[in-house]
JSON list of C-alpha atoms in Angstrom, two decimals:
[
{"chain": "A", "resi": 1, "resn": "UNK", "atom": "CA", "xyz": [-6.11, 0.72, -1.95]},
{"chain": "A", "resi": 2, "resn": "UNK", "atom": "CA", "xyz": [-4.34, -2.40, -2.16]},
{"chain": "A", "resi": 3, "resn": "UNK", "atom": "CA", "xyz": [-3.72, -2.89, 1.33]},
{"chain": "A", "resi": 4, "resn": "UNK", "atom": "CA", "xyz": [-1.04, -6.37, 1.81]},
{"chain": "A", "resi": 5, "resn": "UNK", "atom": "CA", "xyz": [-0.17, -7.70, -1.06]},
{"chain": "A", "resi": 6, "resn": "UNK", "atom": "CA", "xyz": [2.08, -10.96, -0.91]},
{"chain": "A", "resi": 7, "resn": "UNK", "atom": "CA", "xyz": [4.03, -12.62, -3.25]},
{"chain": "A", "resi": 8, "resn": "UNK", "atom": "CA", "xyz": [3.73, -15.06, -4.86]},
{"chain": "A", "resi": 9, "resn": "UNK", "atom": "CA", "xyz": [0.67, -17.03, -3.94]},
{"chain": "A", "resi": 10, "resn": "UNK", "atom": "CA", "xyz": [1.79, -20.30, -4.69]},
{"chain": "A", "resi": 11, "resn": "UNK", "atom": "CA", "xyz": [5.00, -22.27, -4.91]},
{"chain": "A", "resi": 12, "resn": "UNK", "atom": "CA", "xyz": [6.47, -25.43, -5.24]},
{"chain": "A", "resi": 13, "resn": "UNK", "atom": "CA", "xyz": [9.98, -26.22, -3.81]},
{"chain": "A", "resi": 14, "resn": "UNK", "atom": "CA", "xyz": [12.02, -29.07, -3.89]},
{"chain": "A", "resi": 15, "resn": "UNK", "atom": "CA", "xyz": [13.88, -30.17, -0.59]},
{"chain": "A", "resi": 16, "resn": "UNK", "atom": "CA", "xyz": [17.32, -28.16, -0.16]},
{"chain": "A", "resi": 17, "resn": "UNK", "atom": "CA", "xyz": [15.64, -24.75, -2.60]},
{"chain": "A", "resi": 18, "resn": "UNK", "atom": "CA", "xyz": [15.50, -21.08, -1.68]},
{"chain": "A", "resi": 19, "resn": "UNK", "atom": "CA", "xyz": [13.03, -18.63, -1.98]},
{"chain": "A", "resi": 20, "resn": "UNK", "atom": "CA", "xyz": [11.88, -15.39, -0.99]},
{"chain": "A", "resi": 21, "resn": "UNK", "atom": "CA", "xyz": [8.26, -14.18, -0.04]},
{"chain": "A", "resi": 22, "resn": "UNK", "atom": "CA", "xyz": [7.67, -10.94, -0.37]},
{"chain": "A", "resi": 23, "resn": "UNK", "atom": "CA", "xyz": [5.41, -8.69, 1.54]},
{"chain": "A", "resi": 24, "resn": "UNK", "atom": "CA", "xyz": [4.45, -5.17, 0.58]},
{"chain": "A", "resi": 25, "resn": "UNK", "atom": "CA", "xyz": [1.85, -2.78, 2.45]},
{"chain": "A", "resi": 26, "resn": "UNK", "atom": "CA", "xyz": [0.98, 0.79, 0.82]},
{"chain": "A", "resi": 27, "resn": "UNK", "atom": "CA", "xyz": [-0.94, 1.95, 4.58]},
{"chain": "A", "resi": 28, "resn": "UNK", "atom": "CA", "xyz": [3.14, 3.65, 6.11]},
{"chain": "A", "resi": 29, "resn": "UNK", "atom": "CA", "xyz": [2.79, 0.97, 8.56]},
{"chain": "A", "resi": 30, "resn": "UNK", "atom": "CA", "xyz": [5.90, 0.75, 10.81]},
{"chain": "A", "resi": 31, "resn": "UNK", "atom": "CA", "xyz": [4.88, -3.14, 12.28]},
{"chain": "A", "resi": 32, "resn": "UNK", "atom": "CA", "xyz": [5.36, -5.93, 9.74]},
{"chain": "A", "resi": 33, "resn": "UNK", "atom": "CA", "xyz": [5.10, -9.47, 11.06]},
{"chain": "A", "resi": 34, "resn": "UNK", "atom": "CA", "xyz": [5.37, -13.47, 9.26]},
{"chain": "A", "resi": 35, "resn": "UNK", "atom": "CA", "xyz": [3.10, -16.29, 10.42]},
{"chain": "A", "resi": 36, "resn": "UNK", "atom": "CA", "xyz": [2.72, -19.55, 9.60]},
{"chain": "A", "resi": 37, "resn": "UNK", "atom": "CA", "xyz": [-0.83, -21.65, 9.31]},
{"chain": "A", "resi": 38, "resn": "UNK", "atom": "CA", "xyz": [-0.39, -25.39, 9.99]},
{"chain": "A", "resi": 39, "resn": "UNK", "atom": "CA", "xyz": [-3.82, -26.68, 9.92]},
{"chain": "A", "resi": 40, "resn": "UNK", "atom": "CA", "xyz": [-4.91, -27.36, 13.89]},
{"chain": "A", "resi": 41, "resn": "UNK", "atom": "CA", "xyz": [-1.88, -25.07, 14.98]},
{"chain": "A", "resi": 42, "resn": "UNK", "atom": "CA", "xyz": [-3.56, -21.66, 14.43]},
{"chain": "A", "resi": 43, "resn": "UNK", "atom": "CA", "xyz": [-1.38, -19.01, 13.55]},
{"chain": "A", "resi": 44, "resn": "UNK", "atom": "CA", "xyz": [2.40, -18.84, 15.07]},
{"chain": "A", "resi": 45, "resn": "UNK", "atom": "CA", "xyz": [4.76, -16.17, 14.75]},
{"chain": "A", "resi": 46, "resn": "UNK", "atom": "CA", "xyz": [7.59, -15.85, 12.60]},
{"chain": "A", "resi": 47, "resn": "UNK", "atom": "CA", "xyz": [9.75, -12.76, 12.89]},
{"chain": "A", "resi": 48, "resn": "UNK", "atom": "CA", "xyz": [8.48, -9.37, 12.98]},
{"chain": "A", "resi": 49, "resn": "UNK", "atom": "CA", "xyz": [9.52, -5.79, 12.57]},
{"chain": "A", "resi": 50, "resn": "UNK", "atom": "CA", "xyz": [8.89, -2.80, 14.46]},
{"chain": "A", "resi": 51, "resn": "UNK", "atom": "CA", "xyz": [10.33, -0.06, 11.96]},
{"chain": "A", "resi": 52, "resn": "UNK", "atom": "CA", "xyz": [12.06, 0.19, 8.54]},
{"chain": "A", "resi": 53, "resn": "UNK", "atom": "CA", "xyz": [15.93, -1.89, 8.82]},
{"chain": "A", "resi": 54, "resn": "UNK", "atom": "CA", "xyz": [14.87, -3.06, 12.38]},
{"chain": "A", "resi": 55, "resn": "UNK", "atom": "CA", "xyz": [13.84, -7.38, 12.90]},
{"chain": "A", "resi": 56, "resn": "UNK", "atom": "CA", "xyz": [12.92, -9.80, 15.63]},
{"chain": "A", "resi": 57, "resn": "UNK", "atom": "CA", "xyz": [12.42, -13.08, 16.49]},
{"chain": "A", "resi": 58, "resn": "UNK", "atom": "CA", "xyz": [9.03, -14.68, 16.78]},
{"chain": "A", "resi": 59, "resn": "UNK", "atom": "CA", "xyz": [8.11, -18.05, 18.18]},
{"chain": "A", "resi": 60, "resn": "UNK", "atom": "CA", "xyz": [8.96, -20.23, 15.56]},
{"chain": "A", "resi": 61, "resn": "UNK", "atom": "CA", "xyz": [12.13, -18.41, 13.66]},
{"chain": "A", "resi": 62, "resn": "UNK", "atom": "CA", "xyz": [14.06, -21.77, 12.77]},
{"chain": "A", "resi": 63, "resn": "UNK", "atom": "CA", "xyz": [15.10, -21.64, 9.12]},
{"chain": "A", "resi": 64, "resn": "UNK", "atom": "CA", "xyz": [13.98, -18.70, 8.26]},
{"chain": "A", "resi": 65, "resn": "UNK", "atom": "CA", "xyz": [15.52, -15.27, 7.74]},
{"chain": "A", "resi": 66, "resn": "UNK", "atom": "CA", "xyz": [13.79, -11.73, 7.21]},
{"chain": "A", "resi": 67, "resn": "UNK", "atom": "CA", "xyz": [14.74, -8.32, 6.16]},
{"chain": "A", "resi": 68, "resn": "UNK", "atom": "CA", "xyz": [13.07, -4.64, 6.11]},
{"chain": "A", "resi": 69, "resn": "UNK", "atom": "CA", "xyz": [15.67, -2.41, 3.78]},
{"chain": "A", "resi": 70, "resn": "UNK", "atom": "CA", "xyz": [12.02, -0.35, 2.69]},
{"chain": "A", "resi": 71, "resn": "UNK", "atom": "CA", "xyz": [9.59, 0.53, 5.36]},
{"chain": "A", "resi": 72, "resn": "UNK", "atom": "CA", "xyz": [6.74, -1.18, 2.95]},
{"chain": "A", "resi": 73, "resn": "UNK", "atom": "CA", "xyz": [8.62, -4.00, 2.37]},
{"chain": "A", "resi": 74, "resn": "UNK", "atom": "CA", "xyz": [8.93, -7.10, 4.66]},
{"chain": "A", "resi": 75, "resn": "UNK", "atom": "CA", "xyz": [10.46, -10.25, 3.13]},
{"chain": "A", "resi": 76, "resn": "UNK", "atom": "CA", "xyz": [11.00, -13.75, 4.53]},
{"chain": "A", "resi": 77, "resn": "UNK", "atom": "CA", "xyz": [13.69, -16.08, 3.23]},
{"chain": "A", "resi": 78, "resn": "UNK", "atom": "CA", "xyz": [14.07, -19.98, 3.48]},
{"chain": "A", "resi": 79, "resn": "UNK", "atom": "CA", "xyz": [17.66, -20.95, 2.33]},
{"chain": "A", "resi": 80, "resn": "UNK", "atom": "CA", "xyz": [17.73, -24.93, 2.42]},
{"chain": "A", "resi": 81, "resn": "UNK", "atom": "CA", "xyz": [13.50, -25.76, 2.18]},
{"chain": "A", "resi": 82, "resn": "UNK", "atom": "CA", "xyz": [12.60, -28.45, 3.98]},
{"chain": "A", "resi": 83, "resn": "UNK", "atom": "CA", "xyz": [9.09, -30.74, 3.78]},
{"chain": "A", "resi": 84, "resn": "UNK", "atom": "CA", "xyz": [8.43, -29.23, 7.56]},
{"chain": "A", "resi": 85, "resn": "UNK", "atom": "CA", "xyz": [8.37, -25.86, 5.85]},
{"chain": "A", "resi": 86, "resn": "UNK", "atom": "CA", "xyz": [5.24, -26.90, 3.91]},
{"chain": "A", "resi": 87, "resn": "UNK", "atom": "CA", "xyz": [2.77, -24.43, 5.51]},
{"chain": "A", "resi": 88, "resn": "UNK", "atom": "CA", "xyz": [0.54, -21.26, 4.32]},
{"chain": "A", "resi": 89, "resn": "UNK", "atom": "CA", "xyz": [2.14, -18.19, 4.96]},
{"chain": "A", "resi": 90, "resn": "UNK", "atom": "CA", "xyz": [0.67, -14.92, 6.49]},
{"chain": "A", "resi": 91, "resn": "UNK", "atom": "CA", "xyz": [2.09, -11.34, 6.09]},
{"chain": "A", "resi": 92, "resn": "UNK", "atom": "CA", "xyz": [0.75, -8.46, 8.30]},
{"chain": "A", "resi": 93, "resn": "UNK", "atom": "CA", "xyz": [1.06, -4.99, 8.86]},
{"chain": "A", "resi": 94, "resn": "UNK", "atom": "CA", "xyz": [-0.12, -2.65, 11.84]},
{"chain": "A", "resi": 95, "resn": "UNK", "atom": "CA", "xyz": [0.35, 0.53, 12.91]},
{"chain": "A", "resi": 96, "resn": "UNK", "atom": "CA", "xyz": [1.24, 0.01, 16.15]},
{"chain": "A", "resi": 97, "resn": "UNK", "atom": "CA", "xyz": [1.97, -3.37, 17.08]},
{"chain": "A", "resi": 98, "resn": "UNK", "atom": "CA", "xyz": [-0.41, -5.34, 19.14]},
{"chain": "A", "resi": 99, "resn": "UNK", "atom": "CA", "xyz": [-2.23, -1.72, 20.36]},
{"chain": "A", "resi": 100, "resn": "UNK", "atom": "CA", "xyz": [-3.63, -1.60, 17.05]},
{"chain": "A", "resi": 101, "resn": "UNK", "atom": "CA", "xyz": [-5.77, -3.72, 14.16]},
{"chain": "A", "resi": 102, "resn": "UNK", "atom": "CA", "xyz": [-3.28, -5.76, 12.30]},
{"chain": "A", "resi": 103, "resn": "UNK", "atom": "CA", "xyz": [-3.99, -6.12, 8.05]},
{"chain": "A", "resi": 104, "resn": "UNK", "atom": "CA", "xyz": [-3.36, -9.36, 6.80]},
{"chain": "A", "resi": 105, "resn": "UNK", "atom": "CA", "xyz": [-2.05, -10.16, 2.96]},
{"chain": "A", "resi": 106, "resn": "UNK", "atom": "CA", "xyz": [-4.05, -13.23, 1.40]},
{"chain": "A", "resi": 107, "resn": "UNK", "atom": "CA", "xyz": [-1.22, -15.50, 1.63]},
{"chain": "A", "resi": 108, "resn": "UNK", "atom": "CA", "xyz": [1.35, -17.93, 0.53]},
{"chain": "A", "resi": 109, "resn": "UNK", "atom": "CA", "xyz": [0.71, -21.84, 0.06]},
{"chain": "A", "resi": 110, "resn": "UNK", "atom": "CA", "xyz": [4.22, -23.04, 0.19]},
{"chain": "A", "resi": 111, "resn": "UNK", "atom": "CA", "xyz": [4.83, -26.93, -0.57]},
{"chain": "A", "resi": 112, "resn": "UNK", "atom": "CA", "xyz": [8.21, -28.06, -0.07]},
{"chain": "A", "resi": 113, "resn": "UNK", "atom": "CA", "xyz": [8.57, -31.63, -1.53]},
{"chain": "B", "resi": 1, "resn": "UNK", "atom": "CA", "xyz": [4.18, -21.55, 23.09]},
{"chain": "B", "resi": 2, "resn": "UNK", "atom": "CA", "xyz": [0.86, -19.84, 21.48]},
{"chain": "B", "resi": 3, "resn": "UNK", "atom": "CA", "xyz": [-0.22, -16.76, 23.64]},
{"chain": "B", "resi": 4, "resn": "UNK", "atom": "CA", "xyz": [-4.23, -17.36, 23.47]},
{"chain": "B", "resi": 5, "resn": "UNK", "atom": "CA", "xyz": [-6.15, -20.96, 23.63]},
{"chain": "B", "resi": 6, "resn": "UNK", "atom": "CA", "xyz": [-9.37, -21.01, 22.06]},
{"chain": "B", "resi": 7, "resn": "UNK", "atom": "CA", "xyz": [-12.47, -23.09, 22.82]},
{"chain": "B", "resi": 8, "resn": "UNK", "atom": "CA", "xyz": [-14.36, -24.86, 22.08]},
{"chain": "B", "resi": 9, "resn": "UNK", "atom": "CA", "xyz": [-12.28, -26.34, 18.27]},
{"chain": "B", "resi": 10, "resn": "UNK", "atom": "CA", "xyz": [-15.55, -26.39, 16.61]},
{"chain": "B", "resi": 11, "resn": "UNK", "atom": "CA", "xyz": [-18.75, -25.30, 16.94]},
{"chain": "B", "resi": 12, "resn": "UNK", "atom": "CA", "xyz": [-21.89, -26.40, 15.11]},
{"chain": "B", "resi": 13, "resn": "UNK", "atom": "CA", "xyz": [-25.02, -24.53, 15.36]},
{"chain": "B", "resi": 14, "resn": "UNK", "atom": "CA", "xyz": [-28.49, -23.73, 13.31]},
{"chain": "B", "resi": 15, "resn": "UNK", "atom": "CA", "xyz": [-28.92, -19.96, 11.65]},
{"chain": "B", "resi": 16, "resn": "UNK", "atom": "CA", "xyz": [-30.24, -18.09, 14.00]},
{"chain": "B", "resi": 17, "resn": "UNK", "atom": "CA", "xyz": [-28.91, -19.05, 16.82]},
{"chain": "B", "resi": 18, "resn": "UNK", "atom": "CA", "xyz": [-26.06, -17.37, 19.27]},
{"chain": "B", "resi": 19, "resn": "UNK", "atom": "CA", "xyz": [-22.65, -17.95, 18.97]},
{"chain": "B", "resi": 20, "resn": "UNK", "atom": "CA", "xyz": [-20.28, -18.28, 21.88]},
{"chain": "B", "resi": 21, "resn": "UNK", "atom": "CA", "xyz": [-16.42, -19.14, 21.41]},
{"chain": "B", "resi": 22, "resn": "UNK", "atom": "CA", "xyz": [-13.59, -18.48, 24.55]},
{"chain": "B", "resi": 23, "resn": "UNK", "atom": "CA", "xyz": [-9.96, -17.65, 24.46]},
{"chain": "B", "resi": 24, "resn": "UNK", "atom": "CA", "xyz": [-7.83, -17.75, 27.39]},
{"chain": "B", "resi": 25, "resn": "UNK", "atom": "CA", "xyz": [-4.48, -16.45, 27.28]},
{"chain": "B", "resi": 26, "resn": "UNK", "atom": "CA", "xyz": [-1.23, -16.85, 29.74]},
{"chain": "B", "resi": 27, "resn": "UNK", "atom": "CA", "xyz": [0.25, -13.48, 30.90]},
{"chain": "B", "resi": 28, "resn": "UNK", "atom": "CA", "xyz": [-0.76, -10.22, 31.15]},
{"chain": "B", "resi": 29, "resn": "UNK", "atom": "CA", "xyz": [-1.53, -7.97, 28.18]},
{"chain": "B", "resi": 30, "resn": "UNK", "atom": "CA", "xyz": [-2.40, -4.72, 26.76]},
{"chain": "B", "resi": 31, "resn": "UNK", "atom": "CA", "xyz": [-5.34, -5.51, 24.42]},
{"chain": "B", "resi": 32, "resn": "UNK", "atom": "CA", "xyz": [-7.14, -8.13, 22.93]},
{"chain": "B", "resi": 33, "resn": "UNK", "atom": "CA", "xyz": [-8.30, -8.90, 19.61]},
{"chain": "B", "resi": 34, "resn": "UNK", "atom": "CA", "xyz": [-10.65, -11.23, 17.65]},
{"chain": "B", "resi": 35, "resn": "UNK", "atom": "CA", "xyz": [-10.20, -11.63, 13.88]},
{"chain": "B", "resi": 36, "resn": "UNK", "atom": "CA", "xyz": [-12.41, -13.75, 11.44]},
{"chain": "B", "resi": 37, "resn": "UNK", "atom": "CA", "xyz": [-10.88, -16.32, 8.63]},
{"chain": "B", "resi": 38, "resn": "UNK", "atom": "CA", "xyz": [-12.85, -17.55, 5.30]},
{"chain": "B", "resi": 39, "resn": "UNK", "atom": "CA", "xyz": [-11.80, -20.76, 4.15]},
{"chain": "B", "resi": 40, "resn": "UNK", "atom": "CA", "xyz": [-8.08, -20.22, 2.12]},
{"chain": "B", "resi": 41, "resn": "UNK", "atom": "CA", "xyz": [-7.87, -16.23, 3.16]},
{"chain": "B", "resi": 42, "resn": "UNK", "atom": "CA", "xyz": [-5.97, -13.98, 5.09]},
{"chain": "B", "resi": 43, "resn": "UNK", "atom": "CA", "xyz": [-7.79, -12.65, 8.35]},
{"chain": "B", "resi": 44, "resn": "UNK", "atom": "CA", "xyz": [-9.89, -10.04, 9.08]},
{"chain": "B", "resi": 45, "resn": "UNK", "atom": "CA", "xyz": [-9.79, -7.81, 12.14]},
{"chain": "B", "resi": 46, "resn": "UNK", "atom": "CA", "xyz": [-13.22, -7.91, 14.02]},
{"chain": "B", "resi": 47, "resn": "UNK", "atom": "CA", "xyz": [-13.11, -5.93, 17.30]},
{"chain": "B", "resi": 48, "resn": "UNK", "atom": "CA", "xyz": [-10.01, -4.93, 19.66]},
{"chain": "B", "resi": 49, "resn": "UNK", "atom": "CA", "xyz": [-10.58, -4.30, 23.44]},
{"chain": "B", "resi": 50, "resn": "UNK", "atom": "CA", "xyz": [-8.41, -3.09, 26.08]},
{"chain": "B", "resi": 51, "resn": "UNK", "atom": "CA", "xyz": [-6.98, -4.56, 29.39]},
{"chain": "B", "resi": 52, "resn": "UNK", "atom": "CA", "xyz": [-9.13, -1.59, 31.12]},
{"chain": "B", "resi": 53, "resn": "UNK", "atom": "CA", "xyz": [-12.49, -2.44, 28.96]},
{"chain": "B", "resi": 54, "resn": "UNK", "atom": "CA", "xyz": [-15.05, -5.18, 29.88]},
{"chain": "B", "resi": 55, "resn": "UNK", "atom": "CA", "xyz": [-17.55, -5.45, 27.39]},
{"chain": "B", "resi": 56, "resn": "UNK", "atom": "CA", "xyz": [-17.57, -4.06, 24.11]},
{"chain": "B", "resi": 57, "resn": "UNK", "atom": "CA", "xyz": [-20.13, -4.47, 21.40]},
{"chain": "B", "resi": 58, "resn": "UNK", "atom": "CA", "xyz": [-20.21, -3.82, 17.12]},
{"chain": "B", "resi": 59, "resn": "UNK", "atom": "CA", "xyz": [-22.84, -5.05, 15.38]},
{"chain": "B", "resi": 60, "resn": "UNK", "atom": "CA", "xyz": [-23.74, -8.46, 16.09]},
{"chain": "B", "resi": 61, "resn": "UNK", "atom": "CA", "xyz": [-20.65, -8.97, 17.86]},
{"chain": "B", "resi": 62, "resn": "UNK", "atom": "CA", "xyz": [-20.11, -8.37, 21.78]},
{"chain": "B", "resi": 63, "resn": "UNK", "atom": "CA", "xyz": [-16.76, -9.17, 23.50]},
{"chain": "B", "resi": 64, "resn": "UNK", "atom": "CA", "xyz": [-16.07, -9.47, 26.92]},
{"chain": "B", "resi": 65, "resn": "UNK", "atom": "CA", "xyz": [-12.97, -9.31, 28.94]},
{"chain": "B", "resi": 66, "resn": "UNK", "atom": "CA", "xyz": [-11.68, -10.83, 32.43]},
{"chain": "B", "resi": 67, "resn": "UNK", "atom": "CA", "xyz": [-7.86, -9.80, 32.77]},
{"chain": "B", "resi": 68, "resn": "UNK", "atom": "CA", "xyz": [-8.57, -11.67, 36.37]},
{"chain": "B", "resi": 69, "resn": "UNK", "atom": "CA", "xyz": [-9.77, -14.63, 34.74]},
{"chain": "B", "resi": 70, "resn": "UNK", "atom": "CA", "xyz": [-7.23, -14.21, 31.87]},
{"chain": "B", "resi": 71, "resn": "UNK", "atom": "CA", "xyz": [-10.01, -14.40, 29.55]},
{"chain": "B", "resi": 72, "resn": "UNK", "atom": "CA", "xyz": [-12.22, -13.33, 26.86]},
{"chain": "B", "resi": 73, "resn": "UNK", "atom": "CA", "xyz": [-15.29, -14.55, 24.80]},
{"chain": "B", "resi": 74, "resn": "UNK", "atom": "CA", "xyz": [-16.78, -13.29, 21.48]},
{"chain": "B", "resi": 75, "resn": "UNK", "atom": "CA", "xyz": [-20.98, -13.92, 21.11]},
{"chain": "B", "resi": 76, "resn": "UNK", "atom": "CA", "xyz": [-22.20, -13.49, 17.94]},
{"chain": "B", "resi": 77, "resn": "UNK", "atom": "CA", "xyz": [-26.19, -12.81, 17.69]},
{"chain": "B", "resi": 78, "resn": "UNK", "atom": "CA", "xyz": [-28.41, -14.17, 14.93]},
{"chain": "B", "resi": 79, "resn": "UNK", "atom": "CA", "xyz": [-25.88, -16.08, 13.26]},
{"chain": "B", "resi": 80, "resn": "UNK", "atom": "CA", "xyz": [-26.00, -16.07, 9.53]},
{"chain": "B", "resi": 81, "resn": "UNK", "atom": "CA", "xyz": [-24.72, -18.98, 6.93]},
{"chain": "B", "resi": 82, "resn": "UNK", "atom": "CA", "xyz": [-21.87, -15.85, 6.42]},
{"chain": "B", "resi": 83, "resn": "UNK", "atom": "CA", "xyz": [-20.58, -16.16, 9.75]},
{"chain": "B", "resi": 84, "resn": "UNK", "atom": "CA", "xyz": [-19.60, -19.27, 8.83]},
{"chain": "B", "resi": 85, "resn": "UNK", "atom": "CA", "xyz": [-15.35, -18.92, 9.19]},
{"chain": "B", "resi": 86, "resn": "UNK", "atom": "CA", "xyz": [-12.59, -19.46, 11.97]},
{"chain": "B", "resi": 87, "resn": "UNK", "atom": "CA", "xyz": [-12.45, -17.41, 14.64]},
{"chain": "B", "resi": 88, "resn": "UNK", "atom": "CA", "xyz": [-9.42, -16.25, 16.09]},
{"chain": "B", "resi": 89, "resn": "UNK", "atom": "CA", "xyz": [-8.12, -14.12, 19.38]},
{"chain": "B", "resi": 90, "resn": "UNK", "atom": "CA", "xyz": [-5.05, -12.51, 19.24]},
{"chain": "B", "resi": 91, "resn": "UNK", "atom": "CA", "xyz": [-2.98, -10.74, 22.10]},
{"chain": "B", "resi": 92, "resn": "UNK", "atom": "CA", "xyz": [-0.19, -8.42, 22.64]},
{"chain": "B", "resi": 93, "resn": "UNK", "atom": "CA", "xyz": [2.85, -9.34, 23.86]},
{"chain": "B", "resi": 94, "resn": "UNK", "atom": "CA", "xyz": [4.67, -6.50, 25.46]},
{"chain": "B", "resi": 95, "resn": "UNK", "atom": "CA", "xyz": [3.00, -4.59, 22.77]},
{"chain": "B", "resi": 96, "resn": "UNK", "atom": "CA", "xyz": [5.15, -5.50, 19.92]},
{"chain": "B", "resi": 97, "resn": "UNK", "atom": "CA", "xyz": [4.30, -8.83, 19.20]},
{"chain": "B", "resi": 98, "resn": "UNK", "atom": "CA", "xyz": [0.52, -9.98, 17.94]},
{"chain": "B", "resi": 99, "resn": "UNK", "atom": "CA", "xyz": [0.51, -13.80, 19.28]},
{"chain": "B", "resi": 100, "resn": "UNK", "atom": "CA", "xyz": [-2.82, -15.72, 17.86]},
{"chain": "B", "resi": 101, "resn": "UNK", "atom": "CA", "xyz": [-4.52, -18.86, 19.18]},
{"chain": "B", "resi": 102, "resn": "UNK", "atom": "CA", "xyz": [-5.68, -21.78, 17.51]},
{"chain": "B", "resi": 103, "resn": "UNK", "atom": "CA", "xyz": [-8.97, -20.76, 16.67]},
{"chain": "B", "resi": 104, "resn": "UNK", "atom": "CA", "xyz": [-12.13, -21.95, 16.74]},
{"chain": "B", "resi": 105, "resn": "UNK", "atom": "CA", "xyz": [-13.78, -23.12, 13.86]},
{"chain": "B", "resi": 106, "resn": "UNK", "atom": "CA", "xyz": [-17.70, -22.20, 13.33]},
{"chain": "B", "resi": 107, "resn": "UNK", "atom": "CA", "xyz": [-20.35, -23.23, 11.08]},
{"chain": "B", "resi": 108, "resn": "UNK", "atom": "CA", "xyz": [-23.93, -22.22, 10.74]},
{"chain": "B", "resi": 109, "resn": "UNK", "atom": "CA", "xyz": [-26.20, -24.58, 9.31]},
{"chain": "B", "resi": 110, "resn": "UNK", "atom": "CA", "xyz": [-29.43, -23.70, 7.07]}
]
């Protein structure tokens, strides 16, 4: 059971780049949600999803973009990197939103430089 | 701005000892839940309690909950050099949304 995988685990960018991060989940979890880690920051929200083709904002949605075409798939896109994008990035699924334990993928270190 | 505040930032103590870290959060909420972080991976869902729940317990782990007080605390017994991790709490934000704090960041000396 594989659980959240992300892709890929590490990356290199160079100032102005795009990439994708994808997130997949194998559990038919409707909740998908993107953090970033910034050390001394914690964990702050991305964008989320609630349901297969359906996205939100989170608290720090600036520069990013998301979409969820497959219910297992959740996938965050940065179209002009920039060094304030250099983070470690979180995927995680859940059930049921907040009412319910949240699985998290193993992440993404992300360097923009 | 971050849902949940966690204290105290770090906290040193000897094996064996107890373990008590705080989060206080900012509006009302459904549930509340502490997760665990090793070093460089994802987290790991320890315990979830609800608004209407006080004290819950698994394991070594007890949680309380004040929804007057806006707050919660997670004691862990008989620590072990494995507890050793961040600890986060995380809370629900109109039940959608899974806002964490900044953790608190534990170690348990030999």
């Amino acid at each position: 059971n594989a659980g959240v995988t992300q892709t890929p685990k590490f990356r290199v960018l160079k100032t102005g780049q795009s990439m994708t991060l994808l997130c997949a989940q194998d559990m038919n979890h409707e909740y998908m949600y993107w953090y970033r880690q910034d050390p001394g920051m914690g964990l702050r929200l991305i964008h989320y999803s609630v349901g297969e083709g359906t996205t939100a904002k989170g608290e720090v949605p600036d520069g990013y973009n998301v979409s969820r075409l497959k219910k297992q798939n959740f996938l965050l896109g940065l179209e002009s990197a920039a060094p304030s994008q250099t983070s470690v990035y979180f995927c995680a699924s859940s059930s049921f939103g907040g009412y319910t334990e949240a699985f998290f993928g193993q992440g993404t270190r992300l360097t923009v430089v | 701005s971050q849902q949940g505040e966690e204290d105290p930032q770090a906290l040193s103590i000897q094996e064996g000892e107890n373990a008590t870290m705080n989060c206080s959060y900012k509006t009302s909420i459904n549930n509340l839940q502490w997760y665990r972080q090793n070093s460089g991976r994802g987290l790991v869902h320890l315990i979830l309690i609800r608004s209407n729940e006080r004290e819950k317990h698994s394991g070594r782990l007890r949680v309380t909950l004040d929804t007057s007080k806006k707050s919660s605390s997670l004691l862990i017994t008989a620590s072990r050099a494995a507890d050793t991790a961040s600890y986060f709490c995380a809370t629900d934000q109109g039940a959608q949304k899974l806002v964490f704090g900044q953790g608190t960041r534990l170690t348990i000396n030999p």
